[in-house]
Coordinates of C-alpha atoms and ligand atoms in Angstrom, one line a residue:
X16 CA -0.9 -21.4 -16.1
X17 CA -2.5 -18.4 -17.8
X18 CA -1.1 -15.0 -16.8
X19 CA -4.2 -14.1 -15.0
X20 CA -4.4 -17.2 -12.7
X21 CA -7.6 -17.9 -10.9
X22 CA -9.9 -14.9 -10.4
X23 CA -13.2 -16.6 -9.8
X24 CA -15.7 -14.6 -7.8
X25 CA -16.1 -15.6 -4.2
X26 CA -19.7 -14.8 -3.3
X27 CA -19.2 -16.3 0.1
X28 CA -16.7 -13.7 1.1
X29 CA -18.0 -10.2 0.4
X30 CA -14.9 -8.5 1.6
X31 CA -12.7 -10.5 -0.7
X32 CA -15.1 -9.8 -3.5
X33 CA -14.9 -6.1 -2.8
X34 CA -11.1 -6.2 -2.8
X35 CA -11.1 -7.9 -6.2
X36 CA -13.5 -5.4 -7.6
X37 CA -11.5 -2.4 -6.4
X38 CA -8.2 -3.8 -7.7
X39 CA -9.6 -4.8 -11.1
X40 CA -11.4 -1.5 -11.5
X41 CA -8.1 0.4 -11.0
X42 CA -6.5 -1.5 -13.8
X43 CA -9.5 -1.1 -16.1
X44 CA -9.8 2.6 -15.4
X45 CA -6.2 3.9 -15.1
X46 CA -3.8 1.5 -16.9
X47 CA -3.2 2.1 -20.6
X48 CA -0.8 0.6 -23.1
X49 CA 2.8 1.9 -22.9
X50 CA 2.5 2.9 -19.2
X51 CA 5.2 2.3 -16.6
X52 CA 3.4 1.3 -13.4
X53 CA 3.9 1.0 -9.7
X54 CA 2.6 -2.4 -8.5
X55 CA 1.5 -2.2 -4.9
X56 CA 1.3 -4.8 -2.2
X57 CA -1.4 -6.5 -0.2
X58 CA -4.6 -8.5 -0.6
X59 CA -6.4 -5.7 -2.6
X60 CA -3.6 -4.4 -4.8
X61 CA -2.8 -7.9 -6.1
X62 CA -6.1 -7.9 -7.9
X63 CA -4.9 -5.0 -10.1
X64 CA -1.9 -7.2 -11.0
X65 CA -4.2 -10.0 -11.8
X66 CA -6.4 -7.8 -14.0
X67 CA -3.3 -6.3 -15.8
X68 CA -2.3 -9.9 -16.6
X69 CA -5.8 -10.7 -17.9
X70 CA -5.7 -7.6 -20.2
X71 CA -2.2 -8.5 -21.4
X72 CA -3.4 -12.0 -22.2
X73 CA -6.4 -10.7 -24.0
X74 CA -4.2 -8.3 -26.1
X75 CA -6.0 -5.3 -24.7
X76 CA -2.8 -4.0 -23.1
X77 CA 0.6 -3.9 -24.6
X78 CA 4.0 -2.5 -23.6
X79 CA 3.5 -2.5 -19.9
X80 CA 6.2 -2.7 -17.2
X81 CA 5.8 -2.4 -13.5
X82 CA 8.0 -1.7 -10.5
X83 CA 6.9 -4.1 -7.7
X84 CA 6.7 -2.7 -4.1
X85 CA 7.5 -6.0 -2.4
X86 CA 9.0 -9.4 -3.0
X87 CA 5.5 -10.9 -2.9
X88 CA 4.2 -8.6 -5.6
X89 CA 7.4 -9.3 -7.6
X90 CA 6.8 -13.1 -7.3
X91 CA 3.1 -12.7 -8.3
X92 CA 3.9 -10.5 -11.4
X93 CA 6.5 -13.1 -12.5
X94 CA 4.0 -15.9 -12.0
X95 CA 1.4 -14.1 -14.1
X96 CA 3.8 -12.9 -16.7
X97 CA 3.5 -9.2 -16.0
X98 CA 6.7 -7.5 -17.2
X99 CA 8.8 -5.9 -14.5
X100 CA 11.2 -3.0 -14.5
X101 CA 13.1 -0.9 -12.0
X102 CA 13.3 2.8 -11.0
X103 CA 16.9 2.7 -12.4
X104 CA 15.4 2.1 -15.8
X105 CA 12.3 4.3 -15.3
X106 CA 12.7 6.8 -12.5
X107 CA 9.2 8.3 -13.3
X108 CA 6.1 6.1 -13.4
X109 CA 2.7 6.9 -14.9
X110 CA 0.4 5.3 -12.3
X111 CA 1.0 3.5 -9.0
X112 CA -1.9 1.2 -7.8
X113 CA -1.6 0.3 -4.1
X114 CA -3.7 -0.6 -1.1
X115 CA -4.1 1.1 2.3
X116 CA -4.9 0.2 5.8
X117 CA -6.8 3.4 6.6
X118 CA -8.0 6.3 4.4
X119 CA -9.0 9.6 6.1
X120 CA -11.6 12.1 4.8
X121 CA -8.6 14.2 3.5
X122 CA -7.4 11.0 1.6
X123 CA -4.3 10.7 3.8
X124 CA -3.3 7.1 4.5
X125 CA -1.9 4.7 6.9
X126 CA 0.0 1.9 5.0
X127 CA 2.4 -0.8 6.0
X128 CA 0.1 -3.5 7.2
X129 CA 2.2 -5.8 5.1
X130 CA 5.5 -4.1 6.1
X131 CA 6.2 -2.8 2.6
X132 CA 5.6 0.9 3.3
X133 CA 9.2 2.0 2.7
X134 CA 9.2 0.7 -0.9
X135 CA 5.6 1.7 -1.4
X136 CA 6.5 5.3 -0.5
X137 CA 9.5 5.3 -2.8
X138 CA 7.3 4.1 -5.7
X139 CA 4.4 6.5 -4.8
X140 CA 6.8 9.4 -4.8
X141 CA 8.1 8.3 -8.2
X142 CA 4.6 8.2 -9.7
X143 CA 2.6 10.9 -11.5
X144 CA -0.7 9.4 -10.1
X145 CA -1.4 7.3 -7.0
X146 CA -4.5 5.2 -7.2
X147 CA -5.5 3.5 -3.9
X148 CA -7.8 0.5 -3.8
X149 CA -9.7 -0.4 -0.7
X150 CA -12.9 -2.0 0.6
X151 CA -15.0 0.4 2.6
X152 CA -13.8 -1.0 6.0
X153 CA -10.7 1.1 5.4
X154 CA -12.5 4.5 5.5
X155 CA -11.9 6.1 8.9
X156 CA -12.8 9.4 10.5
X157 CA -9.2 10.0 11.6
X158 CA -6.0 8.1 10.9
X159 CA -5.0 5.8 13.7
X160 CA -8.7 5.0 14.6
X161 CA -8.5 1.4 13.7
X162 CA -4.8 0.6 12.9
X163 CA -1.5 1.0 14.7
X164 CA 1.1 3.0 12.8
X165 CA 3.8 0.8 11.2
X166 CA 7.3 2.2 12.0
X167 CA 10.3 0.5 10.4
X168 CA 13.4 0.9 12.6
X169 CA 17.1 0.3 12.4
X170 CA 17.7 -2.9 14.5
X171 CA 20.3 -1.1 16.8
X172 CA 17.8 1.7 17.4
X173 CA 14.8 -0.4 18.3
X174 CA 14.8 0.4 22.1
X175 CA 15.3 4.1 21.9
X176 CA 12.8 4.5 19.1
X177 CA 10.3 2.4 21.0
X178 CA 10.8 4.6 24.0
X179 CA 10.4 7.7 21.8
X180 CA 7.1 6.4 20.4
X181 CA 5.9 5.6 23.9
X182 CA 6.8 9.1 25.1
X183 CA 4.4 10.4 22.4
X184 CA 1.6 8.3 23.9
X185 CA 1.7 5.2 21.7
X186 CA 1.3 1.7 22.8
X187 CA 4.0 -0.1 20.9
X188 CA 4.2 -3.8 19.8
X189 CA 7.1 -5.3 17.9
X190 CA 5.6 -7.0 14.8
X191 CA 5.8 -10.8 14.7
X192 CA 5.2 -13.4 12.0
X193 CA 2.2 -15.8 12.3
X194 CA 4.5 -18.4 13.9
X195 CA 5.7 -15.8 16.5
X196 CA 9.1 -15.2 15.0
X197 CA 10.4 -11.6 14.5
X198 CA 8.9 -10.0 11.4
X199 CA 11.6 -8.4 9.2
X200 CA 11.0 -6.1 6.3
X201 CA 12.4 -6.7 2.8
X202 CA 15.3 -4.5 4.0
X203 CA 15.9 -6.8 7.0
X204 CA 14.5 -4.4 9.7
X205 CA 11.9 -4.9 12.4
X206 CA 8.6 -3.0 12.6
X207 CA 7.2 -1.4 15.7
X208 CA 3.4 -1.0 15.4
X209 CA 2.6 2.1 17.3
X210 CA -1.0 2.4 18.4
X211 CA -1.8 6.1 18.9
X212 CA -5.6 6.0 18.6
X213 CA -7.1 8.7 16.4
X214 CA -4.2 11.0 15.5
X215 CA -5.1 14.7 15.8
X216 CA -2.4 16.1 13.5
X217 CA -0.9 13.3 11.3
X218 CA 1.4 15.7 9.4
X219 CA 3.0 17.1 12.6
X220 CA 3.5 13.5 13.9
X221 CA 5.1 12.5 10.7
X222 CA 7.5 15.4 10.9
X223 CA 8.5 14.5 14.4
X224 CA 9.1 10.8 13.5
X225 CA 11.0 11.7 10.4
X226 CA 13.5 13.6 12.5
X227 CA 14.5 10.4 14.3
X228 CA 17.6 8.8 12.8
X229 CA 16.6 5.3 13.9
X230 CA 13.2 5.5 12.2
X231 CA 13.5 4.5 8.6
X232 CA 10.0 4.6 7.4
X233 CA 6.6 5.6 8.9
X234 CA 3.5 4.4 7.3
X235 CA 1.8 7.8 7.1
X236 CA 1.2 9.0 3.6
X237 CA 0.2 12.6 3.9
X238 CA -0.6 14.9 1.0
X239 CA -0.2 12.3 -1.8
X240 CA -3.6 13.4 -3.2
X241 CA -4.5 9.8 -4.4
X242 CA -7.5 8.8 -6.3
X243 CA -9.2 6.3 -4.0
X244 CA -11.4 3.5 -5.4
X245 CA -13.7 2.1 -2.7
X246 CA -15.6 -1.1 -3.2
X247 CA -18.4 -1.9 -0.8
X248 CA -18.2 -5.1 1.1
X249 CA -22.0 -5.3 1.4
X250 CA -22.3 -5.4 -2.4
X251 CA -24.7 -2.5 -2.3
X252 CA -22.7 -0.3 -4.6
X253 CA -20.2 -0.7 -7.4
X254 CA -16.8 0.8 -7.0
X255 CA -17.0 4.5 -6.1
X256 CA -14.2 7.1 -6.6
X257 CA -13.0 9.6 -4.0
X258 CA -10.9 12.3 -5.6
X259 CA -8.7 14.9 -3.8
X260 CA -10.3 18.3 -3.4
X261 CA -9.0 20.7 -6.1
Ligands
5RP325 C1 1.5 -3.2 2.7 C2 0.4 -2.2 2.6 C3 -0.9 -2.7 2.0 O1 -1.2 -2.0 0.9 C4 -2.0 -2.4 3.1 O2 -1.6 -3.1 4.2 C5 -3.3 -2.9 2.6 O3 -3.3 -4.3 2.5 P1 -4.7 -5.1 2.2 O4 -5.2 -4.7 0.9 O5 -4.2 -6.5 2.3 O6 -5.6 -4.7 3.3 O7 0.5 -1.0 2.9 O8 2.6 -2.7 3.3

């Protein structure tokens, strides 16, 4: 199998086409030879990994190594022949390319739809530049508008943290796998999906949740100042760029 695997266009699924376009554009525009990269997770970020593999195959990129943010991304990179490294070897990364579940007008994010937000946050904090790739269904007027907030909790603290989240007004559901088993993160912890509706002050909520000892990771990415590449699912536009206000 070539490093790039199959990346044929899917004209029948405009959202999939948009995800591919955004992911590939991030690799084309921001990855250069010699870089150390964060490799994000999810159905959009994987297309950056595919594109990096294609560019390596074509000899247009050399001396690349990436830190994967999830076991799934690690497996994909290994399948495609994208070299991997660790934060032990490279504690600073040049560029991190990742997806998001929601992007606010201030370019703050909800992440964790795949349950990888703890590692994603570690890698984002280790990176000089965060590039977020989304289709335009992810743009929201306020965080929480369309997605529950993923909250990774220590197993012994599940009940008190659930009750704490409920006391703040959230409807809380413990995440399950497609076959109704308990979903566990790569660290072996459950996730409570806390639906708040539109969150008036995400930074203040994050501070309150970060004070809780049993809460290990909250999928709120506030103040990361990402560059956001947005591909339109209706095919009307090419990928557009949202940059943080200076
Ligand atoms: C995983 C994530 C993903 O990046 C996020 O859920 C977006 O995924 P997708 O591109 O499949 O919609 O945060 O924890």
